[in-house]
Tab-separated table of C-alpha atoms in Angstrom:
chain	number	residue	atom	x	y	z
A	625	UNK	CA	8.285	27.550	-3.216
A	626	UNK	CA	9.629	26.807	-6.604
A	627	UNK	CA	9.672	23.356	-7.777
A	628	UNK	CA	12.768	21.410	-8.023
A	629	UNK	CA	13.991	20.379	-11.619
A	630	UNK	CA	13.012	16.893	-10.672
A	631	UNK	CA	9.493	17.742	-9.770
A	632	UNK	CA	8.955	19.501	-13.136
A	633	UNK	CA	10.448	16.755	-14.950
A	634	UNK	CA	8.418	14.228	-13.251
A	635	UNK	CA	5.115	16.068	-14.068
A	636	UNK	CA	6.168	16.530	-17.577
A	637	UNK	CA	6.916	12.696	-17.852
A	638	UNK	CA	3.525	11.895	-16.493
A	639	UNK	CA	1.965	14.491	-19.095
A	640	UNK	CA	3.981	12.799	-21.894
A	641	UNK	CA	2.803	9.338	-21.005
A	642	UNK	CA	-0.889	10.466	-20.725
A	643	UNK	CA	-0.587	12.333	-24.342
A	644	UNK	CA	1.286	9.519	-25.967
A	645	UNK	CA	-0.135	6.355	-24.509
A	646	UNK	CA	-3.466	7.555	-22.858
A	647	UNK	CA	-2.579	6.197	-19.297
A	648	UNK	CA	-3.304	8.788	-16.517
A	649	UNK	CA	-1.038	8.670	-13.617
A	650	UNK	CA	-1.458	12.242	-12.666
A	651	UNK	CA	-3.780	11.430	-9.693
A	652	UNK	CA	-1.577	8.839	-8.267
A	653	UNK	CA	0.315	9.280	-4.926
A	654	UNK	CA	3.528	11.113	-5.658
A	655	UNK	CA	5.866	9.596	-3.216
A	656	UNK	CA	5.241	5.924	-4.101
A	657	UNK	CA	5.031	6.765	-8.112
A	658	UNK	CA	8.143	8.864	-7.919
A	659	UNK	CA	10.014	6.094	-6.116
A	660	UNK	CA	8.985	3.598	-8.571
A	661	UNK	CA	9.957	6.086	-11.422
A	662	UNK	CA	13.416	6.412	-10.060
A	663	UNK	CA	13.871	2.706	-10.059
A	664	UNK	CA	12.817	2.683	-13.738
A	665	UNK	CA	15.064	5.403	-14.436
A	666	UNK	CA	18.052	3.425	-13.159
A	667	UNK	CA	16.858	0.232	-14.815
A	668	UNK	CA	16.624	2.132	-18.107
A	669	UNK	CA	20.020	3.686	-17.528
A	670	UNK	CA	18.716	7.278	-17.891
A	671	UNK	CA	20.349	10.176	-16.191
A	672	UNK	CA	16.986	12.151	-15.421
A	673	UNK	CA	13.321	11.878	-15.958
A	674	UNK	CA	13.791	14.063	-19.194
A	675	UNK	CA	15.831	11.561	-20.541
A	676	UNK	CA	13.510	8.855	-19.677
A	677	UNK	CA	10.871	10.910	-21.222
A	678	UNK	CA	12.616	10.980	-24.475
A	679	UNK	CA	13.041	7.252	-24.390
A	680	UNK	CA	9.426	6.619	-23.740
A	681	UNK	CA	8.384	9.015	-26.323
A	682	UNK	CA	10.592	7.919	-29.435
A	683	UNK	CA	10.934	4.220	-28.381
A	684	UNK	CA	7.631	2.188	-28.330
A	685	UNK	CA	9.388	-0.688	-26.712
A	686	UNK	CA	10.100	1.203	-23.455
A	687	UNK	CA	6.505	1.850	-22.357
A	688	UNK	CA	5.224	-1.598	-21.635
A	689	UNK	CA	8.255	-2.196	-19.491
A	690	UNK	CA	7.697	1.166	-17.793
A	691	UNK	CA	4.143	0.335	-17.027
A	692	UNK	CA	5.332	-2.621	-14.830
A	693	UNK	CA	7.062	-0.034	-12.670
A	694	UNK	CA	4.278	2.307	-12.744
A	695	UNK	CA	1.530	-0.281	-11.419
A	696	UNK	CA	2.202	-2.031	-8.077
A	697	UNK	CA	1.672	-5.816	-8.797
A	698	UNK	CA	2.129	-7.524	-5.380
A	699	UNK	CA	-0.561	-9.966	-4.549
A	700	UNK	CA	-1.566	-13.544	-3.474
A	701	UNK	CA	-4.216	-16.216	-3.569
A	702	UNK	CA	-6.594	-15.537	-0.549
A	703	UNK	CA	-4.299	-12.595	0.517
A	704	UNK	CA	-5.376	-11.654	4.077
A	705	UNK	CA	-7.185	-14.832	4.738
A	706	UNK	CA	-9.633	-13.292	7.270
A	707	UNK	CA	-11.145	-10.948	4.558
A	708	UNK	CA	-12.039	-14.282	2.564
A	709	UNK	CA	-13.436	-15.536	5.452
A	710	UNK	CA	-15.497	-12.701	6.229
A	711	UNK	CA	-16.692	-12.926	2.423
A	712	UNK	CA	-17.552	-16.314	2.899
A	713	UNK	CA	-19.280	-16.154	6.436
A	714	UNK	CA	-20.885	-12.893	6.014
A	715	UNK	CA	-21.332	-11.681	2.529
A	716	UNK	CA	-22.171	-14.907	0.733
A	717	UNK	CA	-25.205	-15.415	2.506
A	718	UNK	CA	-26.628	-12.280	1.101
A	719	UNK	CA	-25.154	-13.156	-2.479
A	720	UNK	CA	-27.160	-16.441	-2.107
A	721	UNK	CA	-30.212	-14.547	-2.443
A	722	UNK	CA	-29.629	-13.251	-5.874
A	723	UNK	CA	-30.359	-15.539	-8.960
A	724	UNK	CA	-27.477	-13.961	-10.743
A	725	UNK	CA	-24.370	-12.209	-9.565
A	726	UNK	CA	-21.746	-10.002	-10.818
A	727	UNK	CA	-18.342	-9.341	-8.943
A	728	UNK	CA	-15.804	-6.810	-9.792
A	729	UNK	CA	-12.216	-7.242	-8.877
A	730	UNK	CA	-10.771	-3.567	-9.536
A	731	UNK	CA	-7.113	-3.631	-9.847
A	732	UNK	CA	-6.863	-7.456	-10.293
A	733	UNK	CA	-3.053	-7.628	-11.396
A	734	UNK	CA	-2.118	-11.031	-12.423
A	735	UNK	CA	-5.582	-12.502	-11.282
A	736	UNK	CA	-4.840	-13.985	-7.987
A	737	UNK	CA	-7.905	-12.599	-6.297
A	738	UNK	CA	-10.130	-13.485	-9.184
A	739	UNK	CA	-9.076	-17.113	-9.013
A	740	UNK	CA	-9.408	-17.203	-5.127
A	741	UNK	CA	-13.023	-15.828	-5.406
A	742	UNK	CA	-13.790	-18.268	-8.236
A	743	UNK	CA	-12.529	-21.041	-5.728
A	744	UNK	CA	-14.443	-19.722	-2.977
A	745	UNK	CA	-17.711	-19.471	-5.001
A	746	UNK	CA	-17.172	-22.940	-6.317
A	747	UNK	CA	-17.031	-23.901	-2.672
A	748	UNK	CA	-20.255	-22.158	-1.836
A	749	UNK	CA	-22.098	-23.489	-4.779
A	750	UNK	CA	-22.567	-20.115	-6.069
A	751	UNK	CA	-20.059	-20.254	-9.356
A	752	UNK	CA	-22.691	-21.098	-11.875
A	753	UNK	CA	-24.750	-18.202	-11.301
A	754	UNK	CA	-21.545	-15.698	-11.248
A	755	UNK	CA	-19.769	-13.678	-13.571
A	756	UNK	CA	-16.296	-12.209	-12.293
A	757	UNK	CA	-14.783	-9.208	-13.862
A	758	UNK	CA	-11.064	-8.712	-13.409
A	759	UNK	CA	-9.931	-5.386	-14.442
A	760	UNK	CA	-6.555	-3.701	-14.587
A	761	UNK	CA	-4.566	-1.248	-16.599
A	762	UNK	CA	-1.619	-3.292	-17.227
A	763	UNK	CA	-2.170	-5.599	-20.364
A	764	UNK	CA	0.922	-7.830	-19.328
A	765	UNK	CA	-0.565	-8.355	-16.007
A	766	UNK	CA	-3.968	-9.152	-17.746
A	767	UNK	CA	-2.232	-11.717	-19.977
A	768	UNK	CA	-0.896	-13.389	-16.950
A	769	UNK	CA	-4.259	-13.381	-15.217
A	770	UNK	CA	-5.763	-14.892	-18.538
A	771	UNK	CA	-2.968	-17.847	-18.502
A	772	UNK	CA	-3.373	-18.453	-14.666
A	773	UNK	CA	0.143	-19.862	-14.128
A	774	UNK	CA	1.870	-19.000	-10.976
A	775	UNK	CA	5.389	-19.704	-9.682
A	776	UNK	CA	5.385	-22.949	-7.647
A	777	UNK	CA	7.494	-21.643	-4.788
A	778	UNK	CA	4.405	-19.381	-4.045
A	779	UNK	CA	2.012	-22.231	-3.895
A	780	UNK	CA	2.772	-23.105	-0.062
A	781	UNK	CA	1.825	-19.571	0.826
A	782	UNK	CA	-1.479	-19.551	-1.295
A	783	UNK	CA	-2.236	-23.208	0.319
A	784	UNK	CA	-1.865	-21.750	3.932
A	785	UNK	CA	-3.850	-18.661	2.936
A	786	UNK	CA	-6.654	-20.749	1.363
A	787	UNK	CA	-6.803	-23.089	4.530
A	788	UNK	CA	-6.848	-19.980	6.995
A	789	UNK	CA	-9.692	-18.553	4.792
A	790	UNK	CA	-11.814	-21.468	5.888
A	791	UNK	CA	-11.511	-23.233	2.322
A	792	UNK	CA	-13.478	-26.222	2.224
A	793	UNK	CA	-11.422	-28.098	-0.627
A	794	UNK	CA	-7.833	-28.407	-1.172
A	795	UNK	CA	-6.037	-25.881	-3.179
A	796	UNK	CA	-4.141	-28.695	-4.931
A	797	UNK	CA	-7.466	-29.734	-6.432
A	798	UNK	CA	-7.120	-26.511	-8.688
A	799	UNK	CA	-4.015	-26.713	-10.170
A	800	UNK	CA	-1.371	-28.992	-11.797
A	801	UNK	CA	2.330	-28.501	-11.915
A	802	UNK	CA	3.961	-27.939	-15.174
A	803	UNK	CA	6.929	-26.176	-16.340
A	804	UNK	CA	8.014	-25.248	-12.990
A	805	UNK	CA	4.479	-23.623	-12.572
A	806	UNK	CA	1.320	-24.301	-10.930
A	807	UNK	CA	-1.186	-24.078	-13.811
A	808	UNK	CA	-4.625	-23.189	-12.575
A	809	UNK	CA	-7.772	-25.121	-13.821
A	810	UNK	CA	-9.253	-23.424	-16.841
A	811	UNK	CA	-12.428	-24.107	-15.377
A	812	UNK	CA	-12.090	-21.536	-12.925
A	813	UNK	CA	-12.214	-18.980	-15.605
A	814	UNK	CA	-15.185	-20.104	-17.458
A	815	UNK	CA	-17.015	-17.514	-15.266
A	816	UNK	CA	-14.292	-14.831	-15.460
A	817	UNK	CA	-13.585	-11.983	-17.536
A	818	UNK	CA	-10.472	-10.159	-17.637
A	819	UNK	CA	-10.278	-6.780	-19.226
A	820	UNK	CA	-8.599	-3.255	-19.476
A	821	UNK	CA	-10.299	-0.669	-17.351
A	822	UNK	CA	-8.733	2.489	-15.789
A	823	UNK	CA	-10.250	3.823	-12.473
A	824	UNK	CA	-8.783	7.090	-13.524
A	825	UNK	CA	-10.242	7.260	-16.962
A	826	UNK	CA	-12.953	4.861	-17.675
A	827	UNK	CA	-16.690	4.731	-16.436
A	828	UNK	CA	-18.717	2.232	-14.750
A	829	UNK	CA	-19.453	-0.954	-17.269
A	830	UNK	CA	-21.983	-3.144	-14.904
A	831	UNK	CA	-23.969	-3.586	-12.299
A	832	UNK	CA	-22.325	-5.588	-9.692
A	833	UNK	CA	-23.315	-6.942	-6.201
A	834	UNK	CA	-19.503	-7.137	-4.895
A	835	UNK	CA	-16.697	-4.704	-5.773
A	836	UNK	CA	-13.387	-6.167	-4.416
A	837	UNK	CA	-10.539	-3.308	-4.634
A	838	UNK	CA	-7.832	-4.214	-2.310
A	839	UNK	CA	-4.484	-2.040	-2.001
A	840	UNK	CA	-5.237	-0.048	-5.073
A	841	UNK	CA	-6.638	3.212	-3.337
A	842	UNK	CA	-3.624	3.674	-1.443
A	843	UNK	CA	-1.844	4.438	-4.444
A	844	UNK	CA	-4.121	7.264	-5.509
A	845	UNK	CA	-4.278	10.603	-4.131
A	846	UNK	CA	-7.685	11.721	-2.371
A	847	UNK	CA	-9.244	13.053	-5.624
A	848	UNK	CA	-8.515	10.050	-7.546
A	849	UNK	CA	-9.629	7.862	-4.470
A	850	UNK	CA	-12.926	9.749	-4.489
A	851	UNK	CA	-13.356	9.003	-8.362
A	852	UNK	CA	-12.646	5.340	-7.871
A	853	UNK	CA	-14.890	4.977	-4.873
A	854	UNK	CA	-17.585	7.028	-6.804
A	855	UNK	CA	-17.495	4.321	-9.627
A	856	UNK	CA	-17.803	1.528	-7.277
A	857	UNK	CA	-20.874	3.075	-5.653
A	858	UNK	CA	-22.417	3.968	-9.088
A	859	UNK	CA	-21.586	0.383	-10.179
A	860	UNK	CA	-23.066	-1.404	-6.851
A	861	UNK	CA	-26.467	-2.379	-6.785
A	862	UNK	CA	-28.480	-1.461	-3.948
A	863	UNK	CA	-27.175	-3.102	-0.703
A	864	UNK	CA	-24.272	-4.238	-2.719
A	865	UNK	CA	-20.931	-4.739	-1.061
A	866	UNK	CA	-17.391	-3.211	-1.187
A	867	UNK	CA	-14.164	-4.856	0.189
A	868	UNK	CA	-11.155	-2.505	0.424
A	869	UNK	CA	-7.713	-3.240	1.740
A	870	UNK	CA	-6.957	-3.934	5.404
A	871	UNK	CA	-5.531	-0.438	5.845
A	872	UNK	CA	-7.731	1.575	3.590
A	873	UNK	CA	-10.901	3.059	4.877
A	874	UNK	CA	-13.662	5.039	3.429
A	875	UNK	CA	-12.908	7.353	6.381
A	876	UNK	CA	-11.765	10.442	4.357
A	877	UNK	CA	-13.734	9.627	1.259
A	878	UNK	CA	-16.343	11.987	-0.460
A	879	UNK	CA	-18.689	9.050	-0.589
A	880	UNK	CA	-18.392	7.760	3.087
A	881	UNK	CA	-22.011	8.567	3.457
A	882	UNK	CA	-23.178	6.252	0.670
A	883	UNK	CA	-21.845	3.031	2.646
A	884	UNK	CA	-22.188	1.639	6.140
A	885	UNK	CA	-19.468	-0.717	7.681
A	886	UNK	CA	-20.421	-4.231	7.251
A	887	UNK	CA	-17.562	-6.368	8.488
A	888	UNK	CA	-15.656	-3.437	10.220
A	889	UNK	CA	-12.195	-5.226	10.756
A	890	UNK	CA	-12.104	-6.624	7.325
A	891	UNK	CA	-13.038	-3.383	5.714
A	892	UNK	CA	-16.026	-4.511	4.002
A	893	UNK	CA	-18.680	-2.007	3.656
A	894	UNK	CA	-22.291	-2.234	2.253
A	895	UNK	CA	-24.017	0.382	0.105
A	896	UNK	CA	-26.999	1.972	1.813
A	897	UNK	CA	-30.356	1.124	0.437
A	898	UNK	CA	-31.331	4.563	0.002
A	899	UNK	CA	-28.161	5.610	-2.353
B	939	UNK	CA	19.137	27.016	19.014
B	940	UNK	CA	20.158	27.951	15.556
B	941	UNK	CA	19.601	26.210	12.132
B	942	UNK	CA	16.315	25.771	10.464
B	943	UNK	CA	13.035	25.086	12.192
B	944	UNK	CA	12.467	21.387	12.742
B	945	UNK	CA	9.021	20.180	11.337
B	946	UNK	CA	9.046	16.588	12.021
B	947	UNK	CA	10.951	13.478	13.550
B	948	UNK	CA	11.377	10.314	11.803
B	949	UNK	CA	12.210	7.159	13.784
B	950	UNK	CA	13.384	3.707	12.772
B	951	UNK	CA	13.899	0.628	15.052
B	952	UNK	CA	14.053	-2.944	14.562
B	953	UNK	CA	15.176	-5.599	17.248
B	954	UNK	CA	15.078	-4.069	20.680
B	955	UNK	CA	12.708	-1.447	19.009
B	956	UNK	CA	10.076	-1.453	22.266
B	957	UNK	CA	12.905	-1.191	24.766
B	958	UNK	CA	14.248	1.986	22.980
B	959	UNK	CA	11.017	3.635	21.943
B	960	UNK	CA	9.802	3.046	25.567
B	961	UNK	CA	12.743	5.259	26.727
B	962	UNK	CA	12.229	8.073	24.428
B	963	UNK	CA	8.633	8.428	23.547
B	964	UNK	CA	7.409	8.606	27.278
B	965	UNK	CA	9.667	11.767	27.583
B	966	UNK	CA	7.565	13.919	25.279
B	967	UNK	CA	4.866	15.917	26.550
B	968	UNK	CA	1.085	15.593	25.443
B	969	UNK	CA	1.436	18.904	23.737
B	970	UNK	CA	4.900	18.064	21.880
B	971	UNK	CA	4.550	20.301	18.717
B	972	UNK	CA	6.134	17.916	16.185
B	973	UNK	CA	4.949	14.909	14.856
B	974	UNK	CA	6.925	11.613	15.213
B	975	UNK	CA	6.751	9.359	12.373
B	976	UNK	CA	7.846	5.752	13.325
B	977	UNK	CA	8.721	2.648	11.483
B	978	UNK	CA	9.258	-0.632	13.532
B	979	UNK	CA	10.089	-3.929	11.915
B	980	UNK	CA	7.121	-6.139	12.967
B	981	UNK	CA	5.892	-9.715	11.985
B	982	UNK	CA	3.511	-9.076	9.235
B	983	UNK	CA	0.437	-9.743	11.524
B	984	UNK	CA	-2.234	-7.065	10.911
B	985	UNK	CA	-2.946	-6.825	14.554
B	986	UNK	CA	0.052	-5.349	16.100
B	987	UNK	CA	0.040	-4.566	19.849
B	988	UNK	CA	2.740	-2.019	19.295
B	989	UNK	CA	0.560	1.176	19.221
B	990	UNK	CA	-1.510	-0.067	22.416
B	991	UNK	CA	1.663	-1.075	24.173
B	992	UNK	CA	3.165	2.657	23.538
B	993	UNK	CA	0.040	4.357	24.203
B	994	UNK	CA	-0.011	2.978	27.801
B	995	UNK	CA	3.576	4.393	28.226
B	996	UNK	CA	3.023	7.807	26.644
B	997	UNK	CA	1.542	11.190	27.248
B	998	UNK	CA	2.128	12.150	23.686
B	999	UNK	CA	-0.855	10.477	21.604
B	1000	UNK	CA	0.080	7.307	19.691
B	1001	UNK	CA	-1.778	5.898	16.517
B	1002	UNK	CA	-1.362	3.662	13.795
B	1003	UNK	CA	-0.792	5.694	10.620
B	1004	UNK	CA	-3.637	5.941	8.022
B	1005	UNK	CA	-3.578	6.354	4.566
B	1006	UNK	CA	-3.820	9.964	3.279
B	1007	UNK	CA	-3.951	11.340	6.571
B	1008	UNK	CA	-2.934	14.930	7.348
B	1009	UNK	CA	0.363	14.885	9.457
B	1010	UNK	CA	-0.279	16.964	12.713
B	1011	UNK	CA	2.116	17.819	15.738
B	1012	UNK	CA	1.623	16.171	19.151
B	1013	UNK	CA	1.125	12.686	17.453
B	1014	UNK	CA	3.360	9.492	17.112
B	1015	UNK	CA	2.428	7.871	13.944
B	1016	UNK	CA	3.423	3.951	13.600
B	1017	UNK	CA	3.574	2.200	10.216
B	1018	UNK	CA	1.080	-0.474	10.215
B	1019	UNK	CA	2.730	-3.830	9.945
B	1020	UNK	CA	3.403	-5.204	6.344
B	1021	UNK	CA	2.881	-1.618	4.900
B	1022	UNK	CA	5.479	0.931	3.943
B	1023	UNK	CA	4.808	4.469	5.287
B	1024	UNK	CA	5.601	7.366	3.184
B	1025	UNK	CA	5.314	11.259	3.447
B	1026	UNK	CA	3.845	12.961	0.470
B	1027	UNK	CA	4.906	16.442	-0.665
B	1028	UNK	CA	1.709	17.837	0.662
B	1029	UNK	CA	2.817	16.362	4.325
B	1030	UNK	CA	0.052	13.574	4.218
B	1031	UNK	CA	1.038	10.122	4.924
B	1032	UNK	CA	0.517	7.254	2.355
B	1033	UNK	CA	0.867	3.581	2.944
B	1034	UNK	CA	1.890	1.219	0.310
B	1035	UNK	CA	2.023	-2.666	-0.337
B	1036	UNK	CA	4.841	-2.466	-2.564
B	1037	UNK	CA	7.612	-5.196	-2.351
B	1038	UNK	CA	9.689	-5.017	0.857
B	1039	UNK	CA	12.939	-3.192	0.501
B	1040	UNK	CA	15.871	-5.070	1.563
B	1041	UNK	CA	13.325	-7.842	3.248
B	1042	UNK	CA	11.807	-4.992	5.243
B	1043	UNK	CA	8.044	-4.000	4.879
B	1044	UNK	CA	7.608	-1.462	6.393
B	1045	UNK	CA	11.096	-0.173	5.404
B	1046	UNK	CA	12.588	2.531	7.391
B	1047	UNK	CA	14.682	3.643	4.250
B	1048	UNK	CA	11.395	4.263	2.475
B	1049	UNK	CA	10.001	6.356	5.394
B	1050	UNK	CA	13.430	8.449	5.940
B	1051	UNK	CA	13.812	9.091	1.951
B	1052	UNK	CA	10.131	10.345	1.301
B	1053	UNK	CA	10.065	12.306	4.562
B	1054	UNK	CA	13.523	14.011	3.635
B	1055	UNK	CA	11.889	15.155	0.409
B	1056	UNK	CA	8.816	16.597	2.012
B	1057	UNK	CA	10.530	18.510	5.124
B	1058	UNK	CA	13.930	18.811	3.686
B	1059	UNK	CA	16.137	20.603	6.471
B	1060	UNK	CA	13.291	20.498	8.822
B	1061	UNK	CA	13.574	16.798	9.736
B	1062	UNK	CA	15.231	14.876	12.366
B	1063	UNK	CA	15.963	11.519	11.622
B	1064	UNK	CA	16.744	8.724	14.517
B	1065	UNK	CA	18.129	5.204	13.834
B	1066	UNK	CA	17.822	2.877	16.975
B	1067	UNK	CA	18.461	-0.414	17.928
B	1068	UNK	CA	18.388	-3.093	15.153
B	1069	UNK	CA	19.981	-6.081	13.636
B	1070	UNK	CA	20.244	-5.321	9.917
B	1071	UNK	CA	21.223	-2.081	8.158
B	1072	UNK	CA	17.782	-0.704	7.232
B	1073	UNK	CA	17.726	3.077	7.797
B	1074	UNK	CA	21.311	3.777	6.722
B	1075	UNK	CA	20.449	4.875	3.153
B	1076	UNK	CA	17.630	6.952	4.647
B	1077	UNK	CA	19.448	8.677	7.074
B	1078	UNK	CA	21.949	9.503	4.484
B	1079	UNK	CA	19.099	10.970	2.612
B	1080	UNK	CA	17.966	13.116	5.480
B	1081	UNK	CA	21.270	14.442	6.080
B	1082	UNK	CA	21.827	14.975	2.297
B	1083	UNK	CA	18.764	17.267	2.365
B	1084	UNK	CA	20.207	19.281	5.269
B	1085	UNK	CA	18.159	17.363	8.198
B	1086	UNK	CA	19.602	16.098	11.408
B	1087	UNK	CA	20.655	12.407	11.838
B	1088	UNK	CA	20.810	10.953	15.379
B	1089	UNK	CA	21.740	7.209	16.136
B	1090	UNK	CA	21.594	5.285	19.374
B	1091	UNK	CA	25.195	4.595	20.428
B	1092	UNK	CA	25.976	1.094	19.167
B	1093	UNK	CA	27.558	0.156	22.312
B	1094	UNK	CA	24.200	0.710	24.185
B	1095	UNK	CA	21.763	-0.740	21.832
B	1096	UNK	CA	20.364	-4.291	22.220
B	1097	UNK	CA	21.352	-4.781	18.665
B	1098	UNK	CA	23.978	-2.772	17.299
B	1099	UNK	CA	23.938	-3.544	13.601
B	1100	UNK	CA	21.510	-1.004	12.629
B	1101	UNK	CA	23.135	1.878	14.595
B	1102	UNK	CA	26.579	1.105	13.133
B	1103	UNK	CA	25.510	0.924	9.431
B	1104	UNK	CA	23.653	4.264	10.013
B	1105	UNK	CA	26.812	5.740	11.408
B	1106	UNK	CA	28.957	4.273	8.666
B	1107	UNK	CA	26.484	5.635	5.973
B	1108	UNK	CA	26.275	9.022	7.695
B	1109	UNK	CA	29.384	9.857	9.760
B	1110	UNK	CA	28.011	13.321	10.702
B	1111	UNK	CA	25.019	11.862	12.665
B	1112	UNK	CA	25.467	12.272	16.195
B	1113	UNK	CA	25.626	8.984	18.240
B	1114	UNK	CA	23.607	9.460	21.431
B	1115	UNK	CA	22.258	7.496	24.631
B	1116	UNK	CA	18.507	7.176	24.472
B	1117	UNK	CA	18.288	9.609	27.154
B	1118	UNK	CA	20.226	12.078	25.259
B	1119	UNK	CA	18.018	11.644	22.091
B	1120	UNK	CA	15.081	12.335	24.251
B	1121	UNK	CA	16.537	15.613	25.614
B	1122	UNK	CA	17.642	16.534	22.059
B	1123	UNK	CA	13.948	16.014	20.978
B	1124	UNK	CA	12.826	18.108	23.876
B	1125	UNK	CA	15.457	20.826	23.165
B	1126	UNK	CA	14.604	21.640	19.430
B	1127	UNK	CA	11.246	22.718	20.465
B	1128	UNK	CA	12.585	25.343	22.935
B	1129	UNK	CA	11.352	25.780	26.382
B	1130	UNK	CA	7.569	25.279	26.832
């Protein structure tokens, strides 16, 4: 079957983005990516992906905006409270046995999960021995993560999530209200580093004891999922932990054998000792 | 029966979903050759009972859809709560936690639009009872791609807004009773 004109243009646009800006979206799930690019096409008032490609190549102000369509940035503090409860109850006891800890939040978006883990680790008395790496490909998201300011109207949800995750303190201890936003305490990112890293193009950068990468793999095709999980495997120390999204699994992964289920319902895996 | 060979069925339902699905799906035999992709609007609670409720009532296998799973016949795939369900070009399923579309996640429109693209004329889209307008744009996309649209007769639906909106967007879709929809689904695969 011949590709439709739109499919040809779609692939060419991804190729143009790769060559010009070194962002590789070729391994992303097509259905979702195409949907978002169509929204972008509409937003930029372009008739076709070819027209959008022309804009992206010749107007350098377009790409940063386009990037926010290409990456999905939907997150919350303590999103899926049961996941954080499982980290607290089942993973933290293992983490306590390490004199120093490194945690990688891959695809950290605007930092919600990094701050959530920082709060959890403070509550558990592990903060001082831990470094948290929050990585993402979107510089604007990383800037927001660095700033740690979130819309005030999201705070009730975050507070409820934190409570349901087994939080031992009050979320309000960690932010102050200013300019209509909730500004999170700078001390929470004393042990956090936000940086640019692509699961599609970059390599392992540290040995870590916990990787949390939730609702990121679903945007990748199977080959790219395998690449990403391979990075997690190589990055994790022996018996390290991997947490993925509630509806993600390593079931179809090339690296499934390297992990065993640790908290099955919360999709927390442990790297086998012999890998 | 003339027309292109049907390769898949996509169904969207909201308020009154369980009642409608419980009439249609139990009619399908265990070896029904087509996949049936279903989006039901549910509260975003991760442990939904919908799959197990339907499993008890159906002969055809029912499961919650998994990301990047290959779509096969004889299976009802339910979108998990709080995730969009999409069909990839290579006819695998994808999940997505992108923003709700017109307040819904999963969104019927998102399933229908991506399935229309993957299956073209080989798709039957069905809009059942519901109190919003999700599915209308999606059914339009299915019909535009040459597929067939069926809608539960609004006067027989527990909530008629969704069937009404679908028929308005897609006047060529056929309004049917649940029994007629089940019969249609059996008819398109020929005598067994």
